Amino acid sequence: MFGAKARSGALAAVFLLVIAVGFVATVLLANNALKTARVDLTDQGLFTLSPGTLNVIQSIDEPITLRFYFSDRLAREIPQIGIYGNRVQDMLEEFAARGKGNIRLEVLDPLPFTDEEDRAVAFGLKGVPVDQTGETVYFGLAGSNSTDYQLAIPFFDEQREKFLEYDLARMVYGLANPDKPKVGVITKLPLSGSQLARGAPTGPDDSWMVWAQAQNLFDLEEIDPLTQKLPDDLQLLALIHPPFMSDLALYAIDQYVLNGGKLIVFVDPHSEADASRPPTSASGAQQVDFGSTGNMQTLFDAWGVDVPADDVVGDLKNGQKVRAPDESRTRVQAVLYPLWMQLRNSDFSTTDIATSQLEVFRIASPGHIVAKEGGLTVEPLIGTSDQGGIVSVSRIQGRKPDIVGIANDMKPDGVKVISARLTGTARTAFPDGPPQPIDMKDDDASADKKAAAAAKWEELKAKHLSASKGSVAVVLTADVDMLADGLWVRVQDLFGQRIAMPTASNGAFFQNLLENMTGSSDLIGLRSRGGFQRPFTMIQEIERGAERAFRAKEQELLTRLAEAEQKLGQVKQATNAAGETQLVLSDAQRAEIKSFQDEMLRVRKELRDVQFALRSDVEELNGWIKAINIAGMPLIVAFLALVGAFARSRARKSFQANFPGNVRA
């Protein structure tokens, strides 16, 4: 009997041991075999490698080594960064798993005063001190290809977590494609930084962030606006708020496009970025012309498009609130300013690869593109809503634009195209052939110079094209301020490294254009996956409606006030013997003033009622949203529990009715 119990106990112990071993083996097997298996339930699929990333990884044809330097002490000291570090490592392991042996991952913990720390510093990684002893920790990535070409992410900033996949894919793409496409840029804006910063090797980098980001993937070369010949190895030419260009420079661009060269153009009837740094004439007087549309008019006429130099466009639906003084200049008020817009995906082309995945776009006082009959085909990329309208550029020039007046006066008249692709067969803007070089017409030029200029002119005439060989590839945008940092990005300094925190898709649009026009489009959808804010559009519509009603009432009050002041100025004055001026008011005039004061009080009350209604509608909607978010899920769970309990009760009663003998007393 005791032997049977002992055998039974031994079998139970063996059984438990087998279960424990099986459990451990299953966990180990799952950790290795199912390490990358997951179900992504996020709205935008933020934890699943995008097709663009997979294309980048699968196109690698040489070994790439990624070295992830992550100090274990950093994870212990700052748990939040430790969690992000695990996220980075998981993503890197996913890259390596998908690389089919072409991506080799090394995870390193560089301890102080070791060869690993020295190598991390040599790669350009930034060490961060964690205490007063001076011990540094690392959280960065270094990559190299088979030719020892190196790229690095000096330090991972957790605020860029939503751009993690793009940052990693960009590095892998750069290592696999070390030869960057060459992009020529003609501009009068300091995109590459101020001359002072560029002249100081250790000075701060004040280049525009679109330039700084583009340098990671492209070989950018600034071209003299007076050039008479473009570089032969250009893969893309970008004109960004170009200055006045000579006919020879325009001719070079004209022939470049007709020969199949790709071109992107950013012009603006009034650049606020340029207006903030107005040039001065020789006499020191400020210039007021900050437009660049007229500098391209010769080419626009040949292409059959126009960007009116005297017009900017606004949008009553997408306008943003700004603070501006009222007409009396006695108080500051919030005004819905239609020229400063925040566009959304409904305002972008959903079929074009450069815009289909953009989320939020901020733009200020743009121009608009008008297609002419018989010209190139205009395929809109970005536009206003159907409440777009036109404003004279003269109303925003100078130091004090007419913000309140524009907000009150602008009338909607339909969608305005801000950016578009131009396709089709183009005719030359110089049907008579290339312009003559200056030296040919200069009486003071030497005979040798004239002969050289004539020979060059004959060479241009021999290569002259009167029409494009096929469909041209041009993207025209009637705004340049969208590229300025202040509209789309916050730039922070992290241990000497500039970190970009995008708040809108402006920079992504520019990068998308560069990549699409140079043929590398795999990163476009990936970059745009960063989830920008998703506002309550219904609340915004309520606020805009109330704002419009408020503005109309306010304008009515100001008009009545001006009329009353004019009438009061017409009141006769009488002078007494002392020479003092007195107002002589009749009973009718007193009654008129009293009537106006009563009317002013009534209209002010209506204004307060409009403001109160605005707050009431918004607060009521906010209340419903909070109620649904707070109580909705518990109510759903409780309802499902009741349904489950009711179903079990019905099943139990049915079982008792069918099998009464099996029911215990």
XYZ file of C-alpha atoms in Angstrom:
665
model
C 0.000 0.000 0.000
C 2.756 2.377 0.925
C 4.665 1.265 -2.176
C 1.701 2.170 -4.360
C 1.463 5.595 -2.734
C 5.207 6.125 -3.195
C 5.013 5.156 -6.859
C 2.016 7.467 -7.289
C 3.907 10.336 -5.638
C 6.985 9.704 -7.763
C 4.882 9.672 -10.944
C 3.259 12.934 -9.885
C 6.669 14.495 -9.228
C 7.971 13.286 -12.599
C 4.805 14.593 -14.255
C 5.246 18.029 -12.665
C 8.920 18.041 -13.652
C 8.016 17.202 -17.250
C 5.443 20.013 -17.258
C 8.005 22.475 -15.885
C 10.648 21.431 -18.425
C 8.053 21.611 -21.207
C 6.987 25.077 -20.089
C 10.567 26.379 -20.022
C 11.304 24.785 -23.395
C 8.147 26.302 -24.873
C 9.060 29.747 -23.566
C 12.622 29.487 -24.941
C 11.344 28.216 -28.281
C 8.771 31.003 -28.476
C 11.367 33.634 -27.589
C 13.508 32.538 -30.528
C 11.046 31.283 -33.119
C 8.343 33.877 -32.448
C 10.559 36.765 -31.475
C 9.347 39.015 -34.293
C 5.766 37.747 -34.387
C 3.241 40.350 -33.306
C -0.199 41.722 -33.975
C -0.276 45.445 -34.675
C -3.578 46.971 -33.552
C -2.573 50.640 -33.900
C -4.590 52.827 -36.239
C -1.650 53.649 -38.536
C 0.259 50.371 -38.167
C 3.124 52.122 -36.408
C 4.743 48.861 -35.241
C 4.790 47.093 -38.613
C 7.589 47.618 -41.121
C 6.198 49.520 -44.073
C 6.506 48.344 -47.690
C 8.993 51.157 -48.292
C 11.256 49.868 -45.522
C 11.026 46.319 -46.845
C 11.936 47.547 -50.335
C 14.973 49.364 -48.913
C 16.084 46.271 -46.985
C 15.506 43.839 -49.847
C 17.382 46.033 -52.334
C 20.641 45.765 -50.344
C 23.285 43.918 -52.383
C 26.262 44.255 -50.034
C 26.919 43.485 -46.346
C 26.001 46.256 -43.899
C 26.993 46.261 -40.242
C 24.889 48.112 -37.657
C 26.436 48.625 -34.224
C 23.919 49.563 -31.543
C 25.692 51.174 -28.578
C 23.440 51.132 -25.523
C 24.833 51.485 -22.021
C 23.175 49.157 -19.544
C 23.652 51.746 -16.791
C 21.557 54.245 -18.754
C 18.664 51.778 -18.775
C 19.005 51.292 -15.009
C 19.311 54.987 -14.161
C 16.513 56.203 -16.477
C 13.901 53.443 -16.951
C 11.980 55.468 -19.533
C 15.019 55.574 -21.815
C 15.574 51.899 -21.075
C 12.129 51.097 -22.462
C 12.859 53.158 -25.573
C 16.204 51.392 -25.907
C 14.408 48.038 -26.001
C 12.111 49.444 -28.680
C 15.105 50.505 -30.786
C 16.779 47.126 -30.360
C 13.586 45.282 -31.324
C 13.308 47.374 -34.495
C 16.965 46.771 -35.370
C 16.525 43.023 -34.878
C 13.538 43.178 -37.220
C 15.713 44.915 -39.816
C 18.407 42.241 -39.439
C 15.857 39.413 -39.669
C 14.447 40.852 -42.903
C 17.876 41.542 -44.400
C 18.512 37.951 -45.569
C 22.028 38.014 -44.182
C 22.991 41.405 -45.620
C 22.380 43.269 -42.342
C 24.555 42.283 -39.402
C 23.580 43.673 -35.995
C 25.927 44.096 -33.033
C 24.564 45.183 -29.643
C 27.324 46.704 -27.519
C 27.552 48.075 -23.972
C 30.556 50.438 -24.094
C 32.080 50.509 -20.614
C 34.266 53.473 -19.615
C 37.923 53.456 -20.757
C 37.469 50.466 -23.083
C 38.181 49.934 -26.775
C 34.431 49.808 -27.406
C 33.997 53.293 -25.959
C 36.879 54.608 -28.080
C 35.319 53.108 -31.185
C 31.920 54.600 -30.352
C 33.523 58.039 -30.062
C 35.374 57.480 -33.339
C 32.047 56.761 -35.052
C 30.751 60.129 -33.834
C 28.450 58.942 -31.039
C 27.759 61.329 -28.170
C 28.533 60.255 -24.615
C 26.239 61.625 -21.917
C 27.453 62.088 -18.318
C 25.169 60.500 -15.734
C 26.791 61.680 -12.504
C 29.474 63.963 -11.110
C 32.201 61.377 -11.625
C 32.170 62.111 -15.343
C 31.248 58.569 -16.388
C 29.471 58.699 -19.753
C 26.793 56.467 -21.238
C 25.871 55.910 -24.887
C 22.640 55.418 -26.795
C 23.393 55.632 -30.506
C 23.877 53.699 -33.717
C 26.824 53.422 -36.087
C 26.657 51.761 -39.486
C 29.221 50.850 -42.123
C 29.141 49.132 -45.494
C 31.654 46.934 -47.314
C 33.707 49.959 -48.439
C 33.918 51.367 -44.872
C 31.522 54.196 -45.654
C 30.045 55.204 -42.293
C 26.883 56.854 -41.004
C 25.772 57.397 -37.414
C 22.892 58.451 -35.213
C 24.879 60.093 -32.366
C 22.093 59.798 -29.769
C 18.505 58.542 -29.967
C 16.054 61.156 -28.754
C 12.889 59.573 -27.382
C 10.872 62.530 -28.692
C 11.576 61.223 -32.211
C 10.226 57.760 -31.456
C 7.451 58.080 -34.032
C 10.159 58.690 -36.676
C 12.325 55.778 -35.537
C 11.607 53.528 -38.510
C 12.348 56.330 -40.951
C 15.625 57.243 -39.224
C 16.795 53.622 -39.332
C 15.655 53.037 -42.916
C 17.314 56.272 -44.019
C 20.620 55.121 -42.535
C 20.366 51.694 -44.200
C 19.461 53.323 -47.521
C 22.402 55.715 -47.242
C 24.815 52.865 -46.536
C 23.472 50.845 -49.464
C 23.560 53.874 -51.775
C 26.624 55.912 -50.798
C 26.589 57.899 -54.071
C 24.087 60.676 -53.394
C 22.029 62.164 -56.222
C 23.240 65.634 -57.164
C 20.694 68.425 -56.710
C 21.410 71.976 -57.862
C 19.775 74.847 -55.953
C 19.285 78.447 -57.067
C 17.956 80.691 -54.300
C 18.329 84.067 -52.656
C 17.312 82.727 -49.241
C 19.917 81.532 -46.679
C 18.859 77.874 -46.923
C 22.365 76.601 -46.275
C 22.944 79.007 -43.402
C 24.117 82.543 -42.978
C 27.476 83.580 -44.393
C 28.749 84.230 -40.865
C 27.919 80.687 -39.724
C 29.317 79.116 -42.883
C 32.560 81.050 -42.463
C 33.094 79.741 -38.917
C 33.983 76.011 -38.799
C 32.956 75.758 -35.150
C 30.029 78.173 -35.332
C 26.395 77.220 -34.875
C 24.555 75.620 -37.785
C 21.720 77.963 -38.726
C 20.782 76.331 -42.022
C 17.121 75.697 -42.706
C 16.078 72.251 -41.546
C 14.848 71.233 -45.023
C 18.419 71.820 -46.227
C 20.002 70.008 -43.275
C 17.748 66.964 -43.735
C 18.193 66.869 -47.504
C 21.976 66.768 -47.103
C 21.663 63.313 -45.549
C 20.472 61.802 -48.831
C 21.457 64.292 -51.543
C 24.539 66.116 -52.769
C 23.301 69.717 -52.662
C 25.112 72.326 -54.713
C 24.237 76.020 -54.738
C 24.375 77.466 -58.254
C 25.092 81.085 -59.132
C 21.872 82.730 -60.408
C 23.958 84.430 -63.122
C 25.200 81.128 -64.501
C 25.014 80.596 -68.239
C 25.467 76.829 -68.054
C 24.161 74.265 -65.575
C 26.358 71.381 -64.327
C 26.186 68.334 -66.596
C 25.726 65.806 -63.773
C 22.582 67.342 -62.218
C 19.800 64.880 -61.487
C 17.456 67.604 -60.258
C 17.348 71.401 -60.294
C 15.530 73.296 -57.523
C 14.624 76.980 -57.841
C 13.633 78.211 -54.379
C 12.639 81.875 -54.341
C 15.140 82.614 -57.116
C 16.475 86.146 -57.560
C 16.313 88.005 -60.842
C 17.999 85.894 -63.521
C 19.404 86.946 -66.857
C 17.995 85.702 -70.159
C 21.003 83.405 -70.534
C 20.311 81.809 -67.132
C 16.625 81.355 -68.011
C 17.643 79.906 -71.353
C 19.892 77.352 -69.604
C 16.949 76.286 -67.411
C 14.622 76.205 -70.424
C 16.882 73.875 -72.386
C 17.581 71.744 -69.298
C 13.864 71.038 -68.923
C 13.353 70.398 -72.662
C 16.249 67.916 -72.601
C 14.490 65.862 -69.933
C 15.937 67.505 -66.828
C 13.743 67.454 -63.713
C 12.819 70.725 -62.059
C 11.062 71.848 -58.890
C 10.162 75.524 -58.484
C 9.142 77.401 -55.325
C 8.117 81.008 -56.027
C 6.078 83.436 -53.958
C 4.276 86.734 -54.603
C 5.298 87.773 -51.089
C 7.767 85.754 -49.057
C 7.385 86.453 -45.345
C 10.687 84.694 -44.733
C 12.352 87.123 -47.126
C 10.399 90.073 -45.734
C 11.773 89.359 -42.266
C 15.266 90.074 -43.613
C 14.626 92.834 -46.163
C 17.545 93.739 -48.385
C 18.657 97.331 -48.601
C 19.509 99.397 -51.601
C 22.783 101.261 -52.024
C 21.232 104.265 -50.294
C 20.156 102.135 -47.335
C 16.444 102.340 -48.155
C 14.426 99.193 -47.506
C 13.031 97.324 -50.467
C 9.367 96.293 -50.397
C 9.337 93.773 -53.242
C 9.757 90.325 -51.725
C 8.182 88.418 -54.605
C 9.889 86.021 -56.985
C 7.082 85.057 -59.373
C 8.039 87.718 -61.921
C 11.590 86.347 -62.128
C 10.224 83.205 -63.810
C 7.532 84.818 -65.969
C 9.365 84.089 -69.236
C 9.278 80.346 -68.534
C 5.745 80.450 -67.111
C 4.471 82.028 -70.332
C 6.079 79.257 -72.388
C 4.602 76.557 -70.154
C 1.122 78.070 -70.263
C 0.778 78.748 -66.520
C 0.721 81.844 -64.384
C 1.403 82.697 -60.742
C -0.117 86.192 -60.368
C 2.457 88.466 -58.768
C -0.190 90.776 -57.268
C -2.303 88.132 -55.489
C -2.009 85.963 -52.402
C -4.650 83.452 -51.385
C -6.370 82.639 -48.106
C -8.800 80.060 -46.809
C -11.713 80.879 -44.503
C -12.099 77.224 -43.525
C -8.445 76.505 -42.757
C -7.391 79.932 -41.433
C -5.543 80.155 -38.121
C -6.154 82.473 -35.189
C -3.600 85.224 -34.625
C -3.423 88.123 -32.192
C -3.786 91.549 -33.762
C -4.770 95.072 -32.629
C -8.295 96.188 -33.441
C -9.016 99.175 -35.659
C -8.863 101.556 -32.706
C -5.415 100.162 -31.743
C -6.563 100.131 -28.114
C -6.758 96.387 -27.527
C -5.463 93.112 -28.916
C -7.916 90.518 -30.165
C -7.828 86.997 -31.581
C -8.597 87.079 -35.298
C -9.213 84.180 -37.673
C -6.577 85.103 -40.263
C -7.282 83.355 -43.585
C -3.804 83.920 -45.077
C -2.179 81.703 -42.426
C -3.563 78.262 -43.072
C -3.359 74.775 -41.676
C -4.265 72.386 -44.482
C -5.141 68.718 -44.013
C -5.167 65.552 -46.087
C -8.474 66.504 -47.709
C -6.585 69.434 -49.306
C -3.845 67.228 -50.817
C -3.792 64.964 -53.840
C -4.544 61.416 -52.681
C -3.105 59.840 -55.841
C 0.311 61.526 -56.001
C 3.113 59.792 -54.122
C 4.508 63.110 -52.847
C 1.314 64.113 -51.013
C -0.897 61.058 -50.536
C 0.281 60.393 -46.978
C 0.772 63.926 -45.682
C -1.220 64.808 -42.569
C -0.913 68.460 -41.586
C 0.490 71.305 -43.652
C 1.092 74.886 -42.494
C 1.415 77.692 -45.001
C 1.472 81.501 -44.904
C 0.305 83.977 -47.575
C 0.879 81.715 -50.601
C 0.233 82.519 -54.228
C -1.804 80.377 -56.596
C -1.318 78.680 -59.942
C -3.545 79.508 -62.905
C -3.598 77.215 -65.944
C -3.854 78.830 -69.371
C -5.546 77.276 -72.362
C -3.149 75.304 -74.524
C -0.441 75.101 -71.871
C 1.009 72.199 -69.910
C -1.328 69.953 -67.950
C -1.669 71.139 -64.350
C -2.145 68.277 -61.857
C -2.904 69.823 -58.414
C -0.926 68.562 -55.411
C -1.917 71.067 -52.716
C -4.784 73.538 -52.670
C -7.153 75.454 -50.448
C -10.613 74.271 -49.510
C -13.651 75.469 -51.453
C -13.578 78.551 -49.211
C -10.363 79.862 -50.727
C -10.145 83.501 -51.796
C -7.795 86.104 -53.252
C -6.266 89.090 -51.447
C -4.143 91.858 -52.958
C -0.491 91.450 -52.025
C -0.310 95.176 -51.231
C -2.376 94.571 -48.077
C 0.339 92.455 -46.459
C 3.420 94.343 -47.560
C 5.173 96.498 -45.020
C 5.654 96.067 -41.302
C 1.959 96.181 -40.344
C -0.212 94.004 -42.595
C -3.946 94.683 -42.565
C -4.847 91.553 -40.570
C -8.253 92.673 -39.284
C -9.268 94.181 -42.606
C -8.322 91.016 -44.519
C -10.208 88.849 -42.034
C -13.316 90.980 -42.526
C -13.131 91.564 -46.285
C -11.949 88.325 -47.909
C -14.690 86.513 -49.818
C -14.510 82.814 -50.739
C -14.599 81.988 -54.442
C -13.475 78.364 -54.735
C -10.404 76.113 -54.558
C -7.043 77.738 -55.292
C -4.156 75.555 -56.481
C -0.969 76.172 -54.476
C 1.242 73.359 -55.775
C 0.983 71.227 -58.916
C 2.828 68.942 -61.294
C 3.245 70.240 -64.826
C 3.283 67.560 -67.516
C 3.057 67.411 -71.288
C 5.109 68.583 -74.234
C 6.600 72.028 -73.608
C 7.658 74.651 -76.117
C 10.787 76.708 -75.648
C 10.548 80.176 -74.143
C 13.149 81.316 -76.692
C 11.753 80.488 -80.147
C 14.368 82.704 -81.820
C 17.205 80.707 -80.332
C 19.621 81.437 -77.486
C 20.082 85.048 -76.359
C 23.340 86.649 -77.381
C 26.035 86.716 -74.685
C 26.724 90.128 -73.179
C 30.270 90.228 -74.534
C 28.927 90.002 -78.096
C 26.962 93.211 -77.589
C 29.507 95.033 -75.434
C 31.346 97.646 -77.475
C 34.043 97.855 -74.823
C 34.780 94.104 -74.925
C 38.029 93.004 -76.519
C 38.086 91.208 -79.836
C 39.100 87.951 -78.146
C 36.148 88.142 -75.745
C 33.760 88.853 -78.577
C 35.128 85.949 -80.580
C 34.831 83.559 -77.621
C 31.278 84.726 -76.935
C 30.334 84.299 -80.584
C 31.748 80.763 -80.631
C 29.777 79.878 -77.506
C 26.626 81.343 -79.027
C 27.050 79.255 -82.165
C 27.494 76.172 -79.992
C 24.243 76.933 -78.148
C 22.427 77.489 -81.438
C 23.559 74.095 -82.700
C 22.103 72.350 -79.642
C 18.930 74.463 -79.393
C 15.659 72.613 -78.817
C 12.369 74.208 -79.785
C 10.252 71.614 -77.933
C 10.726 68.932 -75.294
C 11.699 65.427 -76.378
C 8.897 63.984 -74.261
C 6.727 64.937 -71.326
C 8.463 67.398 -69.019
C 8.861 66.778 -65.275
C 8.199 70.010 -63.378
C 6.659 70.635 -59.956
C 5.581 74.235 -59.370
C 4.707 75.580 -55.903
C 3.438 79.125 -55.352
C 4.961 79.524 -51.888
C 8.380 79.378 -50.231
C 7.505 80.198 -46.610
C 6.301 76.606 -46.141
C 9.980 75.597 -46.068
C 10.918 77.968 -43.233
C 11.545 76.285 -39.877
C 9.022 78.361 -37.950
C 6.042 76.918 -39.826
C 6.658 73.196 -39.466
C 9.439 72.187 -37.071
C 10.870 72.807 -33.604
C 14.656 72.533 -33.532
C 16.407 71.570 -30.305
C 20.072 71.185 -29.458
C 20.920 67.827 -27.887
C 24.578 67.567 -26.894
C 25.623 69.621 -29.901
C 23.316 67.769 -32.298
C 20.353 69.527 -33.931
C 17.193 67.527 -33.321
C 14.142 68.236 -35.481
C 10.657 67.848 -33.964
C 8.231 68.183 -36.893
C 4.817 69.620 -36.103
C 3.607 69.544 -39.714
C 4.357 67.731 -42.980
C 6.061 70.616 -44.808
C 9.532 69.096 -44.551
C 8.220 65.671 -45.559
C 6.679 67.216 -48.686
C 10.009 68.740 -49.720
C 11.895 65.505 -49.062
C 9.221 63.533 -50.916
C 9.657 65.745 -53.964
C 13.441 65.327 -53.937
C 13.227 61.563 -53.571
C 10.427 61.154 -56.091
C 12.095 63.369 -58.717
C 15.468 61.616 -58.314
C 13.920 58.162 -58.382
C 14.297 57.066 -54.733
C 10.712 56.956 -53.500
C 10.792 54.033 -51.040
C 11.212 56.351 -48.042
C 8.254 58.601 -48.861
C 5.441 56.622 -47.232
C 7.716 55.739 -44.329
C 8.553 59.319 -43.409
C 4.919 60.311 -43.396
C 3.962 57.661 -40.849
C 4.710 59.981 -37.930
C 1.320 60.572 -36.335
C 0.641 64.301 -36.108
C -2.119 65.717 -33.982
C -5.651 64.754 -34.982
C -7.886 67.634 -33.928
C -11.635 67.630 -33.346
C -12.802 68.993 -36.695
C -16.397 69.406 -35.473
C -15.225 71.684 -32.660
C -13.154 73.675 -35.144
C -16.185 74.150 -37.407
C -18.255 75.408 -34.457
C -15.497 77.834 -33.484
C -15.122 79.108 -37.049
C -18.873 79.661 -37.419
C -19.055 81.591 -34.181
C -15.912 83.526 -35.118
C -17.464 84.608 -38.415
C -20.650 85.707 -36.641
C -18.589 87.552 -34.040
C -16.511 89.309 -36.695
C -19.629 90.395 -38.612
C -21.230 91.869 -35.470
C -17.993 93.560 -34.499
C -17.669 95.131 -37.930
C -21.263 96.372 -37.686
C -20.468 97.994 -34.339
C -17.299 99.633 -35.636
C -19.166 101.005 -38.655
C -21.857 102.536 -36.452
C -19.207 103.969 -34.157
C -17.439 105.654 -37.094
C -20.721 107.119 -38.321
C -21.510 108.510 -34.882
C -18.052 110.055 -34.547
C -18.502 111.709 -37.931
C -21.870 113.159 -36.882
C -20.469 114.429 -33.608
C -17.685 116.169 -35.514
C -20.292 118.129 -37.399
C -21.816 119.594 -34.244
C -21.532 123.354 -34.156
C -19.174 124.890 -31.635
C -19.539 128.194 -29.904
C -16.740 130.214 -28.442
C -17.244 132.229 -25.244
C -15.498 135.409 -24.273
C -12.568 133.493 -22.687
C -11.872 131.690 -25.946
C -12.827 128.266 -24.552
C -14.530 125.826 -26.947
C -17.866 124.404 -25.890
C -20.219 121.892 -27.529
C -23.690 123.184 -28.226
C -26.034 120.212 -28.503
C -29.673 120.388 -29.428
C -32.302 118.118 -27.925
C -32.415 116.152 -31.189
C -28.647 115.658 -31.110
C -28.739 114.511 -27.485
C -31.484 112.056 -28.366
C -29.395 110.787 -31.298
C -26.354 110.238 -29.077
C -28.516 108.476 -26.486
C -29.972 106.285 -29.228
C -26.502 105.351 -30.443
C -25.314 104.532 -26.923
C -28.311 102.270 -26.427
C -27.657 100.616 -29.780
C -23.977 100.117 -28.883
C -24.927 98.441 -25.613
C -27.400 96.196 -27.435
C -24.854 95.110 -30.052
C -22.218 94.491 -27.377
C -24.694 92.263 -25.578
C -25.234 90.364 -28.824
C -21.475 89.953 -29.135
C -21.302 88.531 -25.634
C -24.187 86.195 -26.481
C -22.312 84.947 -29.548
C -19.173 84.328 -27.478
C -21.197 82.578 -24.788
C -22.910 80.394 -27.400
C -19.500 79.497 -28.801
C -18.215 78.389 -25.405
C -21.469 76.572 -24.621
C -21.459 74.570 -27.874
C -17.791 73.645 -27.532
C -18.082 72.758 -23.833
C -21.180 70.657 -24.469
C -19.421 68.703 -27.216
C -16.322 68.302 -25.042
C -18.536 66.998 -22.261
C -20.055 64.355 -24.488
C -16.621 63.286 -25.726
C -15.287 62.965 -22.161
C -18.381 61.029 -21.084
C -17.955 58.568 -23.937
C -14.228 58.147 -23.266
C -14.602 57.745 -19.487
C -17.851 55.819 -19.166
C -18.253 54.247 -22.583
C -15.812 51.342 -22.226
C -16.958 50.289 -18.715
C -20.560 50.340 -19.915
C -19.666 48.179 -22.908
C -17.835 45.678 -20.665
C -20.751 45.619 -18.221
C -23.223 45.078 -21.066
C -21.170 42.188 -22.454
C -20.953 40.668 -18.951
C -24.742 40.858 -18.577
C -25.223 39.294 -21.997
C -22.826 36.501 -21.033
C -24.562 35.900 -17.701
C -27.957 35.841 -19.392
C -26.696 33.344 -21.993
C -25.244 31.071 -19.287
C -28.520 31.225 -17.354
C -30.497 30.273 -20.436
C -28.101 27.411 -21.161
C -28.358 26.107 -17.572
C -32.158 26.161 -17.628
C -32.192 24.395 -20.985
C -29.831 21.715 -19.673
C -31.988 21.180 -16.562
C -35.115 20.853 -18.661
C -33.558 18.277 -21.001
C -31.578 16.267 -18.442
C -33.377 16.542 -15.094
C -31.760 13.364 -13.723
C -28.264 14.852 -13.998
C -29.032 17.833 -11.830
C -27.772 17.564 -8.251
C -30.146 18.379 -5.468
